[in-house]
Coordinates of C-alpha atoms and ligand atoms in Angstrom, one line a residue:
X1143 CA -15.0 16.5 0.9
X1144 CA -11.8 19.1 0.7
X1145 CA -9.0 17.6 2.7
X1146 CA -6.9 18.7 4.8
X1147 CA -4.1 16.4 6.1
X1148 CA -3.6 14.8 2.7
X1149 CA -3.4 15.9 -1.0
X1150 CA -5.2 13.7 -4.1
X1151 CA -3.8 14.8 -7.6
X1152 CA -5.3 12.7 -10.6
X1153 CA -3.3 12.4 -13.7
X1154 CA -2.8 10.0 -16.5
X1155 CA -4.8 7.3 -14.7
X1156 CA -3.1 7.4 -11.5
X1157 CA -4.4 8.5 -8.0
X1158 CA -1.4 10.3 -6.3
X1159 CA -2.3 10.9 -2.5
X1160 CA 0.1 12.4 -0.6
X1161 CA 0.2 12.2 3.0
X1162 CA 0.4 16.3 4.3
X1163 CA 1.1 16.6 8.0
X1164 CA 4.9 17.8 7.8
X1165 CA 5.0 19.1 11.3
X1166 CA 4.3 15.8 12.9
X1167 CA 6.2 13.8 9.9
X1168 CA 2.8 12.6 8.7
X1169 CA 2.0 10.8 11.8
X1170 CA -1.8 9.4 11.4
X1171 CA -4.1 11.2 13.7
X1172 CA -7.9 10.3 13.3
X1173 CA -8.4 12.7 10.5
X1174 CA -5.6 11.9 8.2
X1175 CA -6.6 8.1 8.4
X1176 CA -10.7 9.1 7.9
X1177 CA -9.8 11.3 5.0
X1178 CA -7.1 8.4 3.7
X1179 CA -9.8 5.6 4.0
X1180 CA -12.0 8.6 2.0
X1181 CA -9.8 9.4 -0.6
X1182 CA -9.1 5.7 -1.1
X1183 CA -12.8 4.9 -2.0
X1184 CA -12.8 7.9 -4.1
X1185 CA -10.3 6.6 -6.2
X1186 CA -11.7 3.1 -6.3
X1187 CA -14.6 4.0 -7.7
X1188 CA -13.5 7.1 -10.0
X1189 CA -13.3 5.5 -14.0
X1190 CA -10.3 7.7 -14.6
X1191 CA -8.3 6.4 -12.1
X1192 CA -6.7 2.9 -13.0
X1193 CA -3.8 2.5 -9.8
X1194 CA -2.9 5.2 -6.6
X1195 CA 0.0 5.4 -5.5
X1196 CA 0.1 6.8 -1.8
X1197 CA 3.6 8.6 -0.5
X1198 CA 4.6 10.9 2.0
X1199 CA 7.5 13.5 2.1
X1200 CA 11.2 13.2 1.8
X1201 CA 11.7 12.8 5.6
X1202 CA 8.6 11.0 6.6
X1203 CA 6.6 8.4 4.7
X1204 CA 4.6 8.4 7.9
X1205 CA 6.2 8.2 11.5
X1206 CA 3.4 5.9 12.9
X1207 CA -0.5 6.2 15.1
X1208 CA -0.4 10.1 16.1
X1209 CA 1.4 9.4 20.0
X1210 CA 0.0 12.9 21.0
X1211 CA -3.7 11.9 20.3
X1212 CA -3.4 8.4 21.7
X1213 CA -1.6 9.3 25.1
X1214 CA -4.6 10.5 26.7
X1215 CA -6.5 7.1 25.4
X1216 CA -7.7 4.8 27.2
X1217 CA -8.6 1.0 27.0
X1218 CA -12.6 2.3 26.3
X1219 CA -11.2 5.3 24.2
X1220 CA -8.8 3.1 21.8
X1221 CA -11.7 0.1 21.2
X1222 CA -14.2 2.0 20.7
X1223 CA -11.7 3.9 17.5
X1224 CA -13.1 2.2 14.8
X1225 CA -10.5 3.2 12.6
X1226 CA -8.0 1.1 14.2
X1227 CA -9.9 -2.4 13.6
X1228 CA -10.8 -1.4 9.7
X1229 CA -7.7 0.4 8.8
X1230 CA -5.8 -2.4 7.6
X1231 CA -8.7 -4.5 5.5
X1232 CA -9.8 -0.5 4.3
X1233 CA -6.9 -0.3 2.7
X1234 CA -6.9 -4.0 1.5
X1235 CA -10.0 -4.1 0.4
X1236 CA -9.5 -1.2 -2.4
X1237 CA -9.7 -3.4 -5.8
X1238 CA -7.4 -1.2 -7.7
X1239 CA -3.7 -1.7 -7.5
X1240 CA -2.2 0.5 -4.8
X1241 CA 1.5 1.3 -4.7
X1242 CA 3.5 2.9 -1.3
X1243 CA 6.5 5.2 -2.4
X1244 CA 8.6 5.4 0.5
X1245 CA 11.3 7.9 1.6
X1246 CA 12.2 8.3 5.1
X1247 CA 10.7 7.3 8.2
X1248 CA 7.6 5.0 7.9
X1249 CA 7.4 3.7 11.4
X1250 CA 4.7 1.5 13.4
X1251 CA 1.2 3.1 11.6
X1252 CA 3.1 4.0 8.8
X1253 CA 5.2 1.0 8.1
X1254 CA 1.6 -0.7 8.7
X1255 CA -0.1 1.5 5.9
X1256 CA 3.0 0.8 3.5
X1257 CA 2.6 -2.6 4.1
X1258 CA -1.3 -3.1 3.3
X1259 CA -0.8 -1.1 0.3
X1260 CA -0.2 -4.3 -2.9
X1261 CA 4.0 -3.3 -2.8
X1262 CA 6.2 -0.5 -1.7
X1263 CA 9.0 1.1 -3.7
X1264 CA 11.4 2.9 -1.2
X1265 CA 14.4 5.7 -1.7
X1266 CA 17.8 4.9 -0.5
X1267 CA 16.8 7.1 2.5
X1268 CA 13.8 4.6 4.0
X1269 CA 13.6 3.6 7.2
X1270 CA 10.8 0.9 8.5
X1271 CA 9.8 0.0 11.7
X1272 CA 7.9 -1.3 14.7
X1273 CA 9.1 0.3 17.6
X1274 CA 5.8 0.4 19.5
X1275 CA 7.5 -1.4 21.6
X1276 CA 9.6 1.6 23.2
X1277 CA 6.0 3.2 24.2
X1278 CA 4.5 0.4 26.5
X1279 CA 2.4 -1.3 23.5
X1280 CA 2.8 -3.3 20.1
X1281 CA 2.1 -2.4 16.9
X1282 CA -2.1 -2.4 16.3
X1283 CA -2.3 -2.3 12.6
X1284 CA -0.5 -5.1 11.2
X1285 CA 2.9 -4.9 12.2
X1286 CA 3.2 -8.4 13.6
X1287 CA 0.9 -10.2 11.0
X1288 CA 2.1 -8.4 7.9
X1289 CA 5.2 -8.4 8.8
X1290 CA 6.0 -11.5 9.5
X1291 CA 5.0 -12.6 6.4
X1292 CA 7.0 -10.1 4.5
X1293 CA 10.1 -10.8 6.0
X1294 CA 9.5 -13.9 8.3
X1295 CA 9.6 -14.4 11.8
X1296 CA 13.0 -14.0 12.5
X1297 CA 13.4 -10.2 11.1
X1298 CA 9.8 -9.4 12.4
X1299 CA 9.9 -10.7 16.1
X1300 CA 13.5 -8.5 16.2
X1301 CA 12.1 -5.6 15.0
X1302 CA 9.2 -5.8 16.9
X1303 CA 10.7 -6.4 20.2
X1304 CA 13.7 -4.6 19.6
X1305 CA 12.3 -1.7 18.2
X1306 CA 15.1 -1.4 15.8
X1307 CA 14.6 0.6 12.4
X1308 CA 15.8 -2.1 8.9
X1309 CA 17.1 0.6 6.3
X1310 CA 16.5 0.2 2.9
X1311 CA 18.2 -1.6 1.8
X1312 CA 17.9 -4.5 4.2
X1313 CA 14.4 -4.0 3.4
X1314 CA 15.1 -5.0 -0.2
X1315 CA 17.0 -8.6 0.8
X1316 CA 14.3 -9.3 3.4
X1317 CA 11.5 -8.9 0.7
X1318 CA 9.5 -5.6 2.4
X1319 CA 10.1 -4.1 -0.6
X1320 CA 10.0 -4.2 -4.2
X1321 CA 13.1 -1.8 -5.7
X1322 CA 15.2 1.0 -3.5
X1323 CA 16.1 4.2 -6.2
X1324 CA 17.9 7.2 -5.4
X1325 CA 16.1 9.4 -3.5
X1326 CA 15.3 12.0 -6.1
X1327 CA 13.9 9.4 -8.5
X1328 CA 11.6 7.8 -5.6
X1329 CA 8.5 9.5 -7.4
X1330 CA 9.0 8.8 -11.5
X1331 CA 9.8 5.3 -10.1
X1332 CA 6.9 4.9 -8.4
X1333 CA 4.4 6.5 -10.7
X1334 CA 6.1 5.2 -14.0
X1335 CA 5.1 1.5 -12.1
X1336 CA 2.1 3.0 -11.9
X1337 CA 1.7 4.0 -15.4
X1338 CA 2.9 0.5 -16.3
X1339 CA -0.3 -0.8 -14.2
X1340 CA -2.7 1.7 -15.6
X1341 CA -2.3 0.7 -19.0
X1342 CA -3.0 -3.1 -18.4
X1343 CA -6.6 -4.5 -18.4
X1344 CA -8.0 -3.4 -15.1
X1345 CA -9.9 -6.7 -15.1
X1346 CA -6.2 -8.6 -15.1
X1347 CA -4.8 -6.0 -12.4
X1348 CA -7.6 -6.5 -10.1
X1349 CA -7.5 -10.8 -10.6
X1350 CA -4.0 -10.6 -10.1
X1351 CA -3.9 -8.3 -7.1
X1352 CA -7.0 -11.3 -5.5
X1353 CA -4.8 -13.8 -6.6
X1354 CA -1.8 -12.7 -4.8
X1355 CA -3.5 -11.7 -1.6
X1356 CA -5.5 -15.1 -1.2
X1357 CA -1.8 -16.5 -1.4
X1358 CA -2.0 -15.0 2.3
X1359 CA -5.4 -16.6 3.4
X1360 CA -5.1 -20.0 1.8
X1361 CA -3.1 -23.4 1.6
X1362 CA -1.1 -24.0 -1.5
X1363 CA -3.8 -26.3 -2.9
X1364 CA -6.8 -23.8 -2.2
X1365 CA -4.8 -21.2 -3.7
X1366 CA -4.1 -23.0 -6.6
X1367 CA -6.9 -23.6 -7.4
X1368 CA -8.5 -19.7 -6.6
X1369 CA -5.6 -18.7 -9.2
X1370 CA -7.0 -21.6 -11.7
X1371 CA -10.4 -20.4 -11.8
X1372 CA -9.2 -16.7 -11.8
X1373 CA -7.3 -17.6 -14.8
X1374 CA -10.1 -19.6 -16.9
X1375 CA -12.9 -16.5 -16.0
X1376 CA -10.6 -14.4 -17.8
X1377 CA -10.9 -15.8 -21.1
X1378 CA -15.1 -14.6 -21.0
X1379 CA -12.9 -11.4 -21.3
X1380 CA -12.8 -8.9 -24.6
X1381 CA -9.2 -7.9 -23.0
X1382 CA -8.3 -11.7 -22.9
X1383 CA -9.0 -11.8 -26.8
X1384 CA -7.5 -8.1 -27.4
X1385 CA -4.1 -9.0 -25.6
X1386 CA -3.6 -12.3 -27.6
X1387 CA -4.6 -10.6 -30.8
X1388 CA -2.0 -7.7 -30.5
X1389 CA 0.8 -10.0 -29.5
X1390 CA 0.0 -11.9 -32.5
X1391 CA 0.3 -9.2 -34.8
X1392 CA 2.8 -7.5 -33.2
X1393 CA 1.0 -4.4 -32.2
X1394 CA -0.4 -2.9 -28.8
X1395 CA -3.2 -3.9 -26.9
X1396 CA -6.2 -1.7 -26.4
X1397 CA -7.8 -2.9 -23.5
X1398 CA -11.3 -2.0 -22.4
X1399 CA -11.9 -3.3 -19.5
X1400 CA -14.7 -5.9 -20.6
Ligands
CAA2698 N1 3.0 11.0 16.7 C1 2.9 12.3 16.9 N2 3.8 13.2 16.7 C2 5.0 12.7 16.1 C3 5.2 11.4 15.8 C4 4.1 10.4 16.1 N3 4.1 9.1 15.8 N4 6.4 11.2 15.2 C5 6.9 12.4 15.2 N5 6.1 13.3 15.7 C6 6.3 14.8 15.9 C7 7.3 15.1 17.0 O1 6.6 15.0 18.2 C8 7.8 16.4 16.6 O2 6.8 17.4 16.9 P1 7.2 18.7 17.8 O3 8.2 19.4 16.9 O4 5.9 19.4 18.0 O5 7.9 18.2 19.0 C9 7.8 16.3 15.1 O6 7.0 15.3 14.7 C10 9.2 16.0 14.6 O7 9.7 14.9 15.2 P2 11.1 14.8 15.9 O8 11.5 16.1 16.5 O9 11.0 13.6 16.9 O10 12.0 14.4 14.7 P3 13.4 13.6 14.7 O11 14.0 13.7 13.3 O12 14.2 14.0 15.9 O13 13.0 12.0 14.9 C11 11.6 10.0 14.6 C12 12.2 11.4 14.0 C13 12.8 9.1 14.9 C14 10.7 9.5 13.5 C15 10.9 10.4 15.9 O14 10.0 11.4 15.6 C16 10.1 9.2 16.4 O15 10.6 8.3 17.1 N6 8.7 9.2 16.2 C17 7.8 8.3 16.8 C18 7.9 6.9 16.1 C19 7.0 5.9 16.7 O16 7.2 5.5 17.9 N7 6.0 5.4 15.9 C20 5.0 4.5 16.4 C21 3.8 5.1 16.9 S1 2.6 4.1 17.7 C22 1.8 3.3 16.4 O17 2.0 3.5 15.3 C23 0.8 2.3 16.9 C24 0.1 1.5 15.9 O18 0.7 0.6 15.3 C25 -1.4 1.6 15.8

C-alpha cells in the first residue's frame, strides 16, 4: 500500500513513520489514521524492524482529529467511524516498542496518539493538549483516561476543561514525558533510544513493554505477580542465558530472539 499522508523509512532496525500532512499541521483525517494503523502492523510484523518511532514535523507533532472532516459529522456519522473506538488499543496493541518524538503542537488526537505510543521524547518547543473542550466536545481518544494517569487528575481535569496547552517542560515534571532536548536534537534523541531498544532481546522489550502496561489494568498484587511470571518465562530463553553469559565475561550480548 503506497501512502500518502505519512512517510515509513526503515533503517538499522527502526521503523521511522513520519506523520505528512503539513498544511493541516498533521491533523488526523480518516486516511492518515487508516494508513498509521497500516503502517503500524507493517512494522510489527516486519523481522527487520526491532522499535518505530512515530514523529511529526517541527511545528506539529499532530494538531488533533481533522476538525474540517468532523464538522459535518454527526452522532450516526462519528459511531459508526470505526477508527475512533480502535485507534487507541491499535496503537496499544503493537508488541514492538513504539516511541513518540514530539516537537510542536500535539493537541487533542495527537496528544492522544503520543500518549498510546510506550513513551514520548519532546523538543523544547512541545506543546500538549486537550482543548476539545473549546469546540463543544471532549477529547475521544484517550485524553481523559491516559491522561489522567500520566499526570493525575489535577493536571488532567485542568487541561481538559480548560483547554489550556502544558509546554514542555511542564510536561517533563508532570511525567507526560520521558526527556525534553533542544529542538534540533529531537530526532538523534529519539532514534538513538530507539537504537538502544533495537539492540536488546526483542523477547525482553516486548515482556517489559506487557509488563508496564498491565501496571495500568491491574491492582498492585495482580501486577506483581503478571511481572513475576513474566520474569521466570524468560529464563526458557537462549537470550536469558546469552545476556548472563556476556556480562560474565565481560563482552556483548548477541541476542537472538529465542
Ligand atoms: N483539524 C483540521 N485542520 C487543522 C487542525 C485540525 N485539528 N489544526 C490546524 N488545522 C489547519 C488550519 O485549519 C489551517 O489550515 P488553513 O490554512 O487551510 O486555514 C492550518 O492547519 C494551519 O493552522 P493555523 O493557521 O490555525 O495555525 P496556527 O499556528 O495559527 O495555530 C494551532 C496552530 C494552535 C494548533 C491551531 O491550528 C489550532 O488550534 N488547531 C486545532 C487544535 C484542536 O482543537 N485540536 C483538537 C481537535 S478535536 C480532537 O482531536 C478530537 C479527539 O480527541 C478525537
Amino acid at each position: 500500500m503506497a501512502f500518502e499522508t505519512i512517510n515509513v523509512d526503515i533503517e538499522d532496525h527502526v521503523a521511522l513513520i513520519k506523520l505528512n500532512r503539513p498544511d493541516a499541521l498533521n491533523a488526523l483525517n480518516q486516511q492518515l489514521l487508516t494508513e498509521l494503523l497500516k503502517a503500524l502492523g507493517d512494522a510489527d510484523g516486519n523481522d527487520k524492524v526491532r522499535c518505530i518511532v512515530i514523529t511529526g514535523s517541527d511545528k506539529a507533532f499532530a494538531a488533533g482529529a481533522d476538525i474540517k472532516e468532523m464538522s459535518e459529522m454527526s452522532f450516526a456519522d462519528v459511531n459508526d467511524v470505526n477508527l475512533f473506538a480502535t485507534f487507541g488499543d491499535g496503537i496499544q496493541d503493537i508488541r514492538k516498542p513504539v516511541i513518540a518524538a514530539v516537537s510542536g503542537y500535539a493537541l487533542g488526537g495527537g496528544c492522544e496518539l503520543a500518549m498510546a505510543c510506550d513513551f514520548i521524547i519532546a523538543s523544547e518547543t512541545a506543546k500538549f493538549g486537550q482543548p476539545e473542550i473549546n469546540l463543544g466536545v471532549i477529547a475521544g481518544l484517550g485524553g481523559s483516561q491516559r491522561l489522567t494517569r500520566a499526570v493525575g487528575k489535577a493536571k488532567s481535569m485542568d487541561m481538559n476543561l480548560t483547554g489550556r496547552f502544558m509546554d514542555a517542560a511542564e510536561a517533563e515534571r508532570a511525567g507526560l514525558v520521558s526527556r525534553v532536548v533542544p529542538s534540533k536534537k529531537l530526532m538523534e534523541e529519539a532514534m538513538s533510544a530507539a537504537q538502544k531498544i533495537a539492540e536488546k532481546s526483542l523477547i525482553a522489550a516486548r515482556s517489559a513493554k506487557e509488563a508496564v502496561n498491565r501496571s495500568f489494568e491491574s491492582t498492585l498484587a495482580e501486577g506483581l505477580l503478571y511481572e513475576r511470571r513474566a520474569f521466570h518465562a524468560l529464563f526458557a530463553t537462549e537470550d536469558q542465558s546469552e545476556g548472563m553469559a556476556a556480562f560474565i565475561e565481560k563482552r556483548e550480548a548477541q541476542f537472538r530472539d529465542k
